[in-house]
Coordinates of C-alpha atoms and ligand atoms in Angstrom, one line a residue:
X1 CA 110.0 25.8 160.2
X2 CA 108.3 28.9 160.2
X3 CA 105.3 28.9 163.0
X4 CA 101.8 30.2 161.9
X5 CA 101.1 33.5 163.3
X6 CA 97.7 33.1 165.5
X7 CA 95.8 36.3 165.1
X8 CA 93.8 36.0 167.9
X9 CA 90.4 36.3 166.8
X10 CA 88.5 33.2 168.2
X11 CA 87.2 34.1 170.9
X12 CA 85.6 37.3 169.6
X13 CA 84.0 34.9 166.9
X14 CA 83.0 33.1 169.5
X15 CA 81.7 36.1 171.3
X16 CA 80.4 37.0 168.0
X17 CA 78.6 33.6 168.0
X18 CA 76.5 33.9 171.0
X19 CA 75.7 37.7 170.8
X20 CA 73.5 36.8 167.5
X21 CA 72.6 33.4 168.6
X22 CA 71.2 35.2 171.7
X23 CA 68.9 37.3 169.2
X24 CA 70.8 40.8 169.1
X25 CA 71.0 41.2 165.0
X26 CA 67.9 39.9 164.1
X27 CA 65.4 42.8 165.3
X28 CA 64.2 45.0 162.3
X29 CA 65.2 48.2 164.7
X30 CA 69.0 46.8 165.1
X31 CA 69.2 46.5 161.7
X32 CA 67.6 49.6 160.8
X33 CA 69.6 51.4 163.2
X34 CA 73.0 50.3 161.9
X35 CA 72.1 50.7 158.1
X36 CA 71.2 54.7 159.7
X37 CA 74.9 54.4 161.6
X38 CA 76.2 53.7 157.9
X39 CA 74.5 56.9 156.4
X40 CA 75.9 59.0 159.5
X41 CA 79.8 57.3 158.6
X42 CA 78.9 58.1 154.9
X43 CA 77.5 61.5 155.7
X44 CA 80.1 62.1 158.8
X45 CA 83.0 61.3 156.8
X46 CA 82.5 61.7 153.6
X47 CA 86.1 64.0 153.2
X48 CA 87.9 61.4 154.5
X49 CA 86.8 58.5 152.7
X50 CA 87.4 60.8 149.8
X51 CA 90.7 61.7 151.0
X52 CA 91.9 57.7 151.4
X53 CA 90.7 56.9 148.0
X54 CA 92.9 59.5 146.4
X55 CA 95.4 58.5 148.8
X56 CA 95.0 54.7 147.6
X57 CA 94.6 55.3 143.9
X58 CA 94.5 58.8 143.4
X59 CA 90.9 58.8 142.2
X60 CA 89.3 62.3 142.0
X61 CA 86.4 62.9 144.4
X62 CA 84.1 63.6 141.7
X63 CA 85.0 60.0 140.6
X64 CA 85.3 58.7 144.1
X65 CA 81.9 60.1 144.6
X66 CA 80.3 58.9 141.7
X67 CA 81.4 55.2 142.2
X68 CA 81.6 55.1 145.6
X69 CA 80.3 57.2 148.3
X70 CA 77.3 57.8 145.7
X71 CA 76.4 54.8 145.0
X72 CA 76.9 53.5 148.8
X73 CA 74.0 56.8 149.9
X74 CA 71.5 55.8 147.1
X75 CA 71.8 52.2 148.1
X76 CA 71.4 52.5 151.5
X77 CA 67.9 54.7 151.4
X78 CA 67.0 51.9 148.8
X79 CA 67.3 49.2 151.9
X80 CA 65.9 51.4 153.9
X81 CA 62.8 52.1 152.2
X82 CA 62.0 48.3 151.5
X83 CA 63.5 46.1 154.2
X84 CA 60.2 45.9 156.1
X85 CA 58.6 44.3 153.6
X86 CA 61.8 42.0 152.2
X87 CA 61.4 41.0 156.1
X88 CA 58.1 40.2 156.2
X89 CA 56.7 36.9 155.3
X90 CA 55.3 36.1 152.0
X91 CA 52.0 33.6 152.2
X92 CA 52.4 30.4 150.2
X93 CA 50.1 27.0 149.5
X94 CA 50.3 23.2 150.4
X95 CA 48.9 20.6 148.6
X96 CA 45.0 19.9 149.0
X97 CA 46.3 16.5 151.0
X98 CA 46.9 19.3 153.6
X99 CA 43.5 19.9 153.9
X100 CA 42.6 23.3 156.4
X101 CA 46.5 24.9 156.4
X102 CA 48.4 27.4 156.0
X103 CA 52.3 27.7 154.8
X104 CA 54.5 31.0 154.6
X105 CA 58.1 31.5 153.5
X106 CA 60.0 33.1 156.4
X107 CA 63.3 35.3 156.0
X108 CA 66.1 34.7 158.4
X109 CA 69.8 35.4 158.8
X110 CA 72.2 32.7 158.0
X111 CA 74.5 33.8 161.6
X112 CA 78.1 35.0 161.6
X113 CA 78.9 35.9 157.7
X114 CA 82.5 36.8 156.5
X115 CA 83.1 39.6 153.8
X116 CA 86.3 39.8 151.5
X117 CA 86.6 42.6 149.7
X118 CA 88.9 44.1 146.9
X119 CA 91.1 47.3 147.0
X120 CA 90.0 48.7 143.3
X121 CA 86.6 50.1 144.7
X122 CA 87.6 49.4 148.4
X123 CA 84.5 51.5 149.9
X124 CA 82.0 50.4 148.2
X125 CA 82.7 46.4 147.6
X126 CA 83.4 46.4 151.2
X127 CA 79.7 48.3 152.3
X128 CA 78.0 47.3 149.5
X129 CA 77.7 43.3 150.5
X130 CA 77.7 44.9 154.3
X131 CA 74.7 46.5 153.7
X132 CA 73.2 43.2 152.8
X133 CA 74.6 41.2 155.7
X134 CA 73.1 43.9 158.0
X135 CA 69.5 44.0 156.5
X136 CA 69.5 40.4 156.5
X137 CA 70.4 40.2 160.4
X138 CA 73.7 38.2 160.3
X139 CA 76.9 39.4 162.5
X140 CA 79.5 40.3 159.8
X141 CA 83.0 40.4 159.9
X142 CA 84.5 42.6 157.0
X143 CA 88.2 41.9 156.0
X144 CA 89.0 45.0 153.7
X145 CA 91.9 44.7 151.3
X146 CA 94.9 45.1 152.2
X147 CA 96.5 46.7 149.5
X148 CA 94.2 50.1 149.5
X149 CA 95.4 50.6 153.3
X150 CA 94.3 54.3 153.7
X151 CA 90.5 52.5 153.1
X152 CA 91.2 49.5 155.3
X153 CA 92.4 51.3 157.9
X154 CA 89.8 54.0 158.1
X155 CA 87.0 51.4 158.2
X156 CA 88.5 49.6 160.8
X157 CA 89.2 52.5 163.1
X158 CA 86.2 54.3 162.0
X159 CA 82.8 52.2 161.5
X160 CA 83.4 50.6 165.1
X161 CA 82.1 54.2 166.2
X162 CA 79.2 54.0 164.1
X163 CA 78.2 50.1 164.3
X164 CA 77.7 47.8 167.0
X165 CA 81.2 46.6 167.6
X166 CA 80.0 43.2 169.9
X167 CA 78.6 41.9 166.4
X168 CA 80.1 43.9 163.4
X169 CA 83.7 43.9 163.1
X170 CA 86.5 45.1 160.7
X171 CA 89.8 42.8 161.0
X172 CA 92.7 44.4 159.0
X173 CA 95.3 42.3 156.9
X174 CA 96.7 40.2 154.1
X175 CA 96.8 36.7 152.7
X176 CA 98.0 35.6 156.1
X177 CA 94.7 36.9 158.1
X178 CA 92.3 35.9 155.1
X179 CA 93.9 32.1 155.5
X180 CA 93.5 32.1 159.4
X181 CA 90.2 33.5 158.9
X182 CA 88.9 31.1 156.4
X183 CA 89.9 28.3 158.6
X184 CA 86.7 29.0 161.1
X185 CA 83.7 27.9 161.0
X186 CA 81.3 30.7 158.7
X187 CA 77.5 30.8 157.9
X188 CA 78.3 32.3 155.0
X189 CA 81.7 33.8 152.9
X190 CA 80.8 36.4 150.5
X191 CA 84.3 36.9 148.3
X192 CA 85.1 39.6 145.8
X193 CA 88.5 39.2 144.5
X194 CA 90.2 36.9 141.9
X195 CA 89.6 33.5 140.7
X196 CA 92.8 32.1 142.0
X197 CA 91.9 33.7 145.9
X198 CA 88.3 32.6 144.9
X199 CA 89.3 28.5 144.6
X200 CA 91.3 28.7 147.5
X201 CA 87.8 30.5 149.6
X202 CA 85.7 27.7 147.7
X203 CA 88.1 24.8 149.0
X204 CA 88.2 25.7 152.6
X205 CA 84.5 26.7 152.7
X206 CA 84.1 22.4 151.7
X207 CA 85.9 21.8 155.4
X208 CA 82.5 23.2 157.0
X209 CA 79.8 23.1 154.2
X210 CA 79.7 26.8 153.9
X211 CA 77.9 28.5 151.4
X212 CA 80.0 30.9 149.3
X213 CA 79.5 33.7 147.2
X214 CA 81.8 34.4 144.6
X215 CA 82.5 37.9 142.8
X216 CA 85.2 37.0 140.1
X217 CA 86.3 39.2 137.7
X218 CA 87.6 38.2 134.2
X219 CA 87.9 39.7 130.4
X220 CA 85.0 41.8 129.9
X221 CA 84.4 42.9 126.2
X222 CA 82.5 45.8 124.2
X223 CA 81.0 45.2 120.7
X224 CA 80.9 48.5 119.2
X225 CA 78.5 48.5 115.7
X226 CA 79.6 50.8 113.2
X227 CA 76.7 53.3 114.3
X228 CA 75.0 55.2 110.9
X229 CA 75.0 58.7 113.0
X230 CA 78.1 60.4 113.4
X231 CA 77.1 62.0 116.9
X232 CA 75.5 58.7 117.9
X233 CA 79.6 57.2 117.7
X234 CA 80.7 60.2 119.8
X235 CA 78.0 59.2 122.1
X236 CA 79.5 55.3 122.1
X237 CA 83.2 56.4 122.4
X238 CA 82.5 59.0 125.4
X239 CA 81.1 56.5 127.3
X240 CA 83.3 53.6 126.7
X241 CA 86.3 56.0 127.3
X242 CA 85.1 56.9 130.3
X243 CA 84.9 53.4 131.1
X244 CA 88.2 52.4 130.1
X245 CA 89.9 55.3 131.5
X246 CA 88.4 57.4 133.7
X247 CA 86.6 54.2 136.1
X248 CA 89.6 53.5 138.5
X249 CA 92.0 53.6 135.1
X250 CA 90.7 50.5 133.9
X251 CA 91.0 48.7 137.4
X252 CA 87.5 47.5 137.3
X253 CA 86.0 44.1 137.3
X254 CA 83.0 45.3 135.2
X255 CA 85.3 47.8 133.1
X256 CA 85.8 47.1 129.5
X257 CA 88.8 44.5 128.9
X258 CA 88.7 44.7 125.0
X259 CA 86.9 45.8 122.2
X260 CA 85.5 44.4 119.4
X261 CA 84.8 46.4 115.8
X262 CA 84.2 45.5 112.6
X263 CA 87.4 46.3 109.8
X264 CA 86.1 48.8 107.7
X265 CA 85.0 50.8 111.0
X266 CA 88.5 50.8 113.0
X267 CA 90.1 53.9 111.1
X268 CA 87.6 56.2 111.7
X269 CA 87.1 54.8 115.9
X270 CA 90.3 55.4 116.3
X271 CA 90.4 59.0 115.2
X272 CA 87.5 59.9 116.9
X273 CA 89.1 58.3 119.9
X274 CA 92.2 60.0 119.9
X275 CA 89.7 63.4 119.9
X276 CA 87.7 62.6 122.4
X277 CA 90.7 61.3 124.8
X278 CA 92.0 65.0 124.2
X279 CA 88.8 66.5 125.2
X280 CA 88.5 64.1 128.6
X281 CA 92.3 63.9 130.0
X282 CA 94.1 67.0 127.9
X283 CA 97.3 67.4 125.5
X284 CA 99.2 65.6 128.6
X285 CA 97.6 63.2 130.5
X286 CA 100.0 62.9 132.7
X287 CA 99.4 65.7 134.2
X288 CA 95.3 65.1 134.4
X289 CA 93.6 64.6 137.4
X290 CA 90.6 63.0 136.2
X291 CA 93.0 59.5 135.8
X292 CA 93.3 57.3 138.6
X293 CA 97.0 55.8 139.8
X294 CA 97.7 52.1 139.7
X295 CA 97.5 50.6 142.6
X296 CA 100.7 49.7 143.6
X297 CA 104.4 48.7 141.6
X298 CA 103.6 45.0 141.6
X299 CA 100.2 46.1 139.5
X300 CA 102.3 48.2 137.7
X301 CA 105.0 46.0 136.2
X302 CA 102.6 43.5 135.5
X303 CA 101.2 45.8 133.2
X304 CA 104.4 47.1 132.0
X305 CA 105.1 43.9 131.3
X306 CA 101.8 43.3 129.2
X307 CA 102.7 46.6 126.7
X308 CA 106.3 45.5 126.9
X309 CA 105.6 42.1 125.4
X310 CA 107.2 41.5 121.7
X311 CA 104.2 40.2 120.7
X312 CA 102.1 43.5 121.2
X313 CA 104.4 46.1 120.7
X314 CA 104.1 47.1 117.5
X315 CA 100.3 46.6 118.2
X316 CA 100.3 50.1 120.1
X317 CA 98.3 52.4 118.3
X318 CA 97.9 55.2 121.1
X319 CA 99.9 56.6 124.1
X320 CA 101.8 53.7 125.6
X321 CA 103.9 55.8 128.3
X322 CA 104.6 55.4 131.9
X323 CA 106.0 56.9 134.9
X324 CA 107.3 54.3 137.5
X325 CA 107.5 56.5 140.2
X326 CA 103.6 58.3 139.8
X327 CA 102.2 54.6 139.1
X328 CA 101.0 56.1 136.1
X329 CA 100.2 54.5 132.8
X330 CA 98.8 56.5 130.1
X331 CA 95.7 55.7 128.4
X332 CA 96.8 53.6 125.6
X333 CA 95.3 51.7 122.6
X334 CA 96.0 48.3 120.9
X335 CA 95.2 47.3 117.5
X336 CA 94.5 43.7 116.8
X337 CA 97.1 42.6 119.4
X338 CA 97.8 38.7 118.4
X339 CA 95.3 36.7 120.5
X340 CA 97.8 34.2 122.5
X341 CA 99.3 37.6 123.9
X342 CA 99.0 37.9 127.1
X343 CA 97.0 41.2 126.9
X344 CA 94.4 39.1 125.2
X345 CA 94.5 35.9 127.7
X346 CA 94.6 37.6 131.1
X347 CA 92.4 39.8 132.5
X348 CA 94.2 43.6 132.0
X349 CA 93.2 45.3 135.0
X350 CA 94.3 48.7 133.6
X351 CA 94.4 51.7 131.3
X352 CA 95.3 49.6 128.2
X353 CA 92.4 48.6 125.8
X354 CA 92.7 46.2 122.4
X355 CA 91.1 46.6 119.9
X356 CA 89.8 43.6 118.0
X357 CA 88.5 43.9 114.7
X358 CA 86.5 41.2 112.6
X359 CA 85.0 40.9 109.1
X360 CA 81.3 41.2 110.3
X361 CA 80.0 42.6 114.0
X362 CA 78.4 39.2 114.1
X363 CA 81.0 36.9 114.5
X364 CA 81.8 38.9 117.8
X365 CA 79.0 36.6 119.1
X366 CA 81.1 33.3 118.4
X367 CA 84.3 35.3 119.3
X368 CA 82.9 35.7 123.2
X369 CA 81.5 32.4 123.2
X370 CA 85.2 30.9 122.7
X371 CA 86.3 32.1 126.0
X372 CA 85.2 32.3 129.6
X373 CA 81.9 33.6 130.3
X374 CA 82.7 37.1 131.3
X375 CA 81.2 39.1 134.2
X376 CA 79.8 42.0 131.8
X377 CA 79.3 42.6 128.4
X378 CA 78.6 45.8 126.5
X379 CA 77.2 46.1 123.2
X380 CA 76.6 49.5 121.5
X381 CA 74.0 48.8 118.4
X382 CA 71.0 49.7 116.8
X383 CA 70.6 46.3 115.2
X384 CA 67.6 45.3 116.5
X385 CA 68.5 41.7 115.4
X386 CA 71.9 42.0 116.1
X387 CA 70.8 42.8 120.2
X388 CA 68.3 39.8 120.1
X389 CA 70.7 37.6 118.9
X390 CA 73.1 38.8 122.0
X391 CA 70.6 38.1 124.1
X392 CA 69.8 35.0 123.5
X393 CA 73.2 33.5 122.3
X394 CA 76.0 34.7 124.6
X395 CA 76.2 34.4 128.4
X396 CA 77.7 37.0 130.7
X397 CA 76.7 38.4 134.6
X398 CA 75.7 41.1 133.4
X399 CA 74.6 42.8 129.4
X400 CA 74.1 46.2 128.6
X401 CA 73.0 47.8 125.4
X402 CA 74.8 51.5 124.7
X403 CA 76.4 52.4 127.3
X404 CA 78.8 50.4 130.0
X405 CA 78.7 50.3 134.2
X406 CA 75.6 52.1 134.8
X407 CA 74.3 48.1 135.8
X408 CA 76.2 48.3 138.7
X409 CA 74.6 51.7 140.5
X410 CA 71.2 49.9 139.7
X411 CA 69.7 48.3 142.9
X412 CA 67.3 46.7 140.9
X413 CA 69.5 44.3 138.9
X414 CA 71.4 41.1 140.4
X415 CA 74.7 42.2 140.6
X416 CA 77.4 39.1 139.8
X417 CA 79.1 36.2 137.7
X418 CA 78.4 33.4 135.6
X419 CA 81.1 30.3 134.9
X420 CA 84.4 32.0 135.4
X421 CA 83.3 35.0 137.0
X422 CA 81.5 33.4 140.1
X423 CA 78.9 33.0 141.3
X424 CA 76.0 34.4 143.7
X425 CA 74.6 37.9 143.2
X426 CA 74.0 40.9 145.3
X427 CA 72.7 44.3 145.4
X428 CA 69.1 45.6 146.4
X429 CA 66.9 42.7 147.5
X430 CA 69.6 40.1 146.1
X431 CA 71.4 41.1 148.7
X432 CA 69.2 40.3 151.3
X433 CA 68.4 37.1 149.4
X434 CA 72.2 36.4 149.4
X435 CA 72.8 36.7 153.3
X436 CA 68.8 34.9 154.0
X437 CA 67.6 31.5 154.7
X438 CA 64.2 31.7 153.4
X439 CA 62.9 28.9 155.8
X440 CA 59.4 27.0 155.1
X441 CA 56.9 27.1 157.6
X442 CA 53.9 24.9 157.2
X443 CA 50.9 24.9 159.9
X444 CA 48.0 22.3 159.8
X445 CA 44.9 22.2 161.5
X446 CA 44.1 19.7 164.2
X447 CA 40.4 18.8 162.7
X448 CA 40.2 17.0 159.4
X449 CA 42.0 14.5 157.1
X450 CA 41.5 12.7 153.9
X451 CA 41.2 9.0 155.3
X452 CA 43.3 7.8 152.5
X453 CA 46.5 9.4 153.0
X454 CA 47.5 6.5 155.2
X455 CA 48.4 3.2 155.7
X456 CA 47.0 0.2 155.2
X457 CA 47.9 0.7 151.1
X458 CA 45.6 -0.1 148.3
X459 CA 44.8 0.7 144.9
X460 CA 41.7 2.3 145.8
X461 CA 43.6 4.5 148.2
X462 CA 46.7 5.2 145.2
X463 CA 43.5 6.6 142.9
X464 CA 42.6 8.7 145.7
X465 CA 45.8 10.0 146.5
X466 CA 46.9 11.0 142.4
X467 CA 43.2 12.7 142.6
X468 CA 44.3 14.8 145.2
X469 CA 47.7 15.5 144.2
X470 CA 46.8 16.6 141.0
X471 CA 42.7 17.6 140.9
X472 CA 41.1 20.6 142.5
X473 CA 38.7 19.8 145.1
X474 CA 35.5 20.2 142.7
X475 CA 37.3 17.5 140.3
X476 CA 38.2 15.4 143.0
X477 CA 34.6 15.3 143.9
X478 CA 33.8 14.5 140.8
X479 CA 35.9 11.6 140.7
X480 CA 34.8 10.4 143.5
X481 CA 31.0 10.5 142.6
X482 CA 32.1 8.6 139.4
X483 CA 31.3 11.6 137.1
X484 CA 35.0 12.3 135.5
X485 CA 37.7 10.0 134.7
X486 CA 41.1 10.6 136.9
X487 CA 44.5 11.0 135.2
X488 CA 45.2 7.3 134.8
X489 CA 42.2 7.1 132.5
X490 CA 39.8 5.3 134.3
X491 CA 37.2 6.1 137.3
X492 CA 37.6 5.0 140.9
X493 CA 34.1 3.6 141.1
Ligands
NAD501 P1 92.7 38.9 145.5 O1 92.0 37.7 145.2 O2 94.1 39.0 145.5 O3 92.2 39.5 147.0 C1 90.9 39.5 147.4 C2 90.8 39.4 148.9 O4 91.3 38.1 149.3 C3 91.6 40.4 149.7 O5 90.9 40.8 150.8 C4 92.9 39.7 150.0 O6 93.5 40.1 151.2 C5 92.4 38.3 150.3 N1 93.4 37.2 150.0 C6 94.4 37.2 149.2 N2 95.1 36.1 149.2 C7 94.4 35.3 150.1 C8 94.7 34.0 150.6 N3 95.7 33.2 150.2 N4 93.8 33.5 151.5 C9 92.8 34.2 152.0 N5 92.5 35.5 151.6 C10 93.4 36.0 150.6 O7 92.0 39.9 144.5 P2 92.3 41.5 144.3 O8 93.7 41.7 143.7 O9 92.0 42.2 145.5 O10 91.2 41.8 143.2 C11 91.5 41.7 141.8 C12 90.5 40.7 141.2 O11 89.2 40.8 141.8 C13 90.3 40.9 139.8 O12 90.3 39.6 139.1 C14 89.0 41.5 139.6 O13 88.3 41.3 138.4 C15 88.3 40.9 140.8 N6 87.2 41.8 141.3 C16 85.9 41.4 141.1 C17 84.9 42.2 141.5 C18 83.4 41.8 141.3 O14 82.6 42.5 141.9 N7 83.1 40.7 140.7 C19 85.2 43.4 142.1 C20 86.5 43.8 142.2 C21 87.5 43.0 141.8

């Protein structure tokens, strides 16, 4: 039998362990000076984070920029500019049985956190919940993916030079590392990956009682309206082509699965579609830059396979070509694809978007609500009614109105799933919720107390204490001088 590979990485837990137990990650100038070591890594090397993410899935650096290395600057001024106060205390109130108190809600780390992270955006879903660990004061270890390796391999060799190393660390590999890793003993395991990793991370996190954050992903679905304005549709179909196609080619979590028109409005989308594909990635896509690679051949067949399928071939409306040896797949288009296909059951994960179409825009809302609660959900209308009723009738992480992915720049919105596509949020504050113990500390003074709050019991005694539960201290008084009723209807005198 095959024997287990030990990766040696106790005793730098344990190391790990006693460095923050001993204090060293809790100081607000620790963490502010390693969220500042993050800017300097961002700002220091910025060409060759660049440089790995073409290198990993051939994203441009405009796009790499824009979803990445952006997003990772704005956020970190954004923690910056408010951690002080997210680490402060916040006053709060005990009951008037605690007569002459005081109470506050106190933010503190949870310890030694682990972060998995994904290889589709592998910069920023491995800083992003970094960031958050950091600001809340916890000792982090980061396990990148391992199948973006130019990313991996430049934040292990590189952040060491820019974080404290005794409490920060980046540990490189595969399945085989995230199962010997998940076997120790966390405060806290913040996963972004897919459900069938997830369960396995939820399972061993039982052994020790850990809390978990999960970032799923899942089918994620537009409804487009049949907008009244002509330039109001090219507005819709820029920006959901851009989501499809030009966000990591489709290899996005939050990116558009499917879409969902009405009949009479699919002719006309998909014209404008083909136009506006010719405008964004030219006569040959092929050879545009502006389209990301697949990951890797595995990722690649499997979506082969998907466009291959009997059932959804002669469903292909739009491109539908492929080049093995470029991991390229060319922006294509379904129409109504038979809904036990496996393009409408899995989660595509690529350049290949279906196109549903119904009778009325409204029965989209029962057509989501048949299947797993998605981690996003775009809807591009004017219907006033037709938005309320999304609002308040489907569930998703995440809903925007008219355009797609701008949710996840915001670091004002809880970033994460519902159901199927996890659970736990992040992002801004919500990160520094996500990695915080918000402990409750209660202080009373030594001088007074009601008499009545303690043994020997009797009725008398039970009027008093409802009174004081659940009157101010003028009604109380009142009771007690006979002048009001109490809440079980009668007086105490
Ligand atoms: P994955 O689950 O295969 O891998 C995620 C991480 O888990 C990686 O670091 C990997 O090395 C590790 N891992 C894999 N097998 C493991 C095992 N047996 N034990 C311990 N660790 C293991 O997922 P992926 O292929 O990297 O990502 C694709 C999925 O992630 C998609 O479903 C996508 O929707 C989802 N995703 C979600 C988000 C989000 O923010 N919600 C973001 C990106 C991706």
């Amino acid at each position: 039998m095959e024997s287990k590979r030990d990766f040696g990485f106790e005793r730098d837990l344990e190391h790990m362990r006693e460095c923050y137990r001993k204090g060293r990650t809790k100081e607000a100038s620790w963490r502010v000076s390693q969220l500042k070591g993050l800017q300097k890594f961002l700002k220091e090397k910025e060409n060759e984070v660049l440089m790995a993410l073409k290198q990993d899935l051939g994203k441009h650096p405009a796009e790499a920029f824009r979803d990445e290395v952006g997003i990772l600057i704005k956020s970190l001024s954004f923690v910056l500019g408010n951690l002080k106060q997210w680490m402060s205390s916040k006053k709060a109130q005990l009951p008037r049985l605690a007569l002459l108190s005081s109470a506050e809600v106190v933010p503190e780390p949870l310890g030694l956190v682990l972060v998995f992270s994904s290889w589709n955006f592998p910069l920023v879903l491995s800083l992003e919940p970094l960031i958050g660990a950091i600001a809340a004061g916890n000792a982090v270890i980061l396990k990148p993916s391992e199948l973006a390796p130019a990313c991996s391999s430049l934040l292990a060799n590189t952040l060491p030079t820019y974080l404290d190393n005794t409490v920060i660390k980046v540990i490189e590999g595969g399945p085989d590392v995230g199962e010997q890793l998940l076997e120790q003993k966390w405060d806290k395991i913040f996963f972004t990956g897919s459900s069938k990793v997830g369960r396995i991370v939820m399972s061993a996190a039982v052994q020790h009682l850990t809390p978990v954050t999960l970032e799923l992903g899942g089918k994620c679905p537009i409804v487009l309206d049949s907008l009244s304005w002509s330039w109001e549709r090219e507005v819709a179909v820029n920006r959901i082509l851009v989501t499809k196609f030009g966000f990591c080619a489709g290899q996005a979590c939050i990116g558009i699965d499917y879409a969902i028109v009405e009949k009479k409005f699919a002719s006309n989308l998909m014209e404008l579609m083909k136009i506006m594909m010719k405008k964004m990635f030219g006569e040959n896509p092929r050879e545009s830059n502006s389209i990301a690679r697949i990951i890797n051949k595995h990722h690649f067949l499997r979506l082969k396979n998907l466009l291959n399928d009997p059932l959804v071939k002669n469903s292909i409306v739009h491109g539908g070509s492929m080049d093995e040896d470029n991991l390229f797949i060319e922006p294509t288009i379904l129409l109504d694809p038979p809904l036990q296909s496996a393009v409408m059951t899995e989660e595509i994960f690529g350049p290949i978007l279906p196109i549903i179409t119904l009778d009325k825009i409204e029965d989209s809302i029962c057509f989501i609500n048949s299947r797993p609660r998605p981690l996003a959900m775009y809807v591009f209308t004017k219907n006033e009614a037709l938005r309320r009723r999304m609002v308040s009738e489907t569930s998703s992480g995440s809903l925007v109105f008219n355009d797609a992915v701008i949710q996840f720049a915001a670091d004002t919105l809880p970033f994460g799933g519902v159901g199927e596509s996890g659970f736990g949020k992040y992002h801004g504050k919500f990160s520094f919720d996500t990695f915080s113990h918000y402990k409750a500390v209660a202080t009373r003074s030594f001088l007074t107390d009601f008499w009545f709050r303690f043994p020997p019991w009797n009725n008398y005694k039970l009027l008093l204490l409802d009174c004081a539960l659940n009157l101010d201290y003028f009604g109380l008084l009142l009771v007690i001088l006979g002048l009001k009723r109490s809440r079980k209807g009668f007086n105490i005198n």
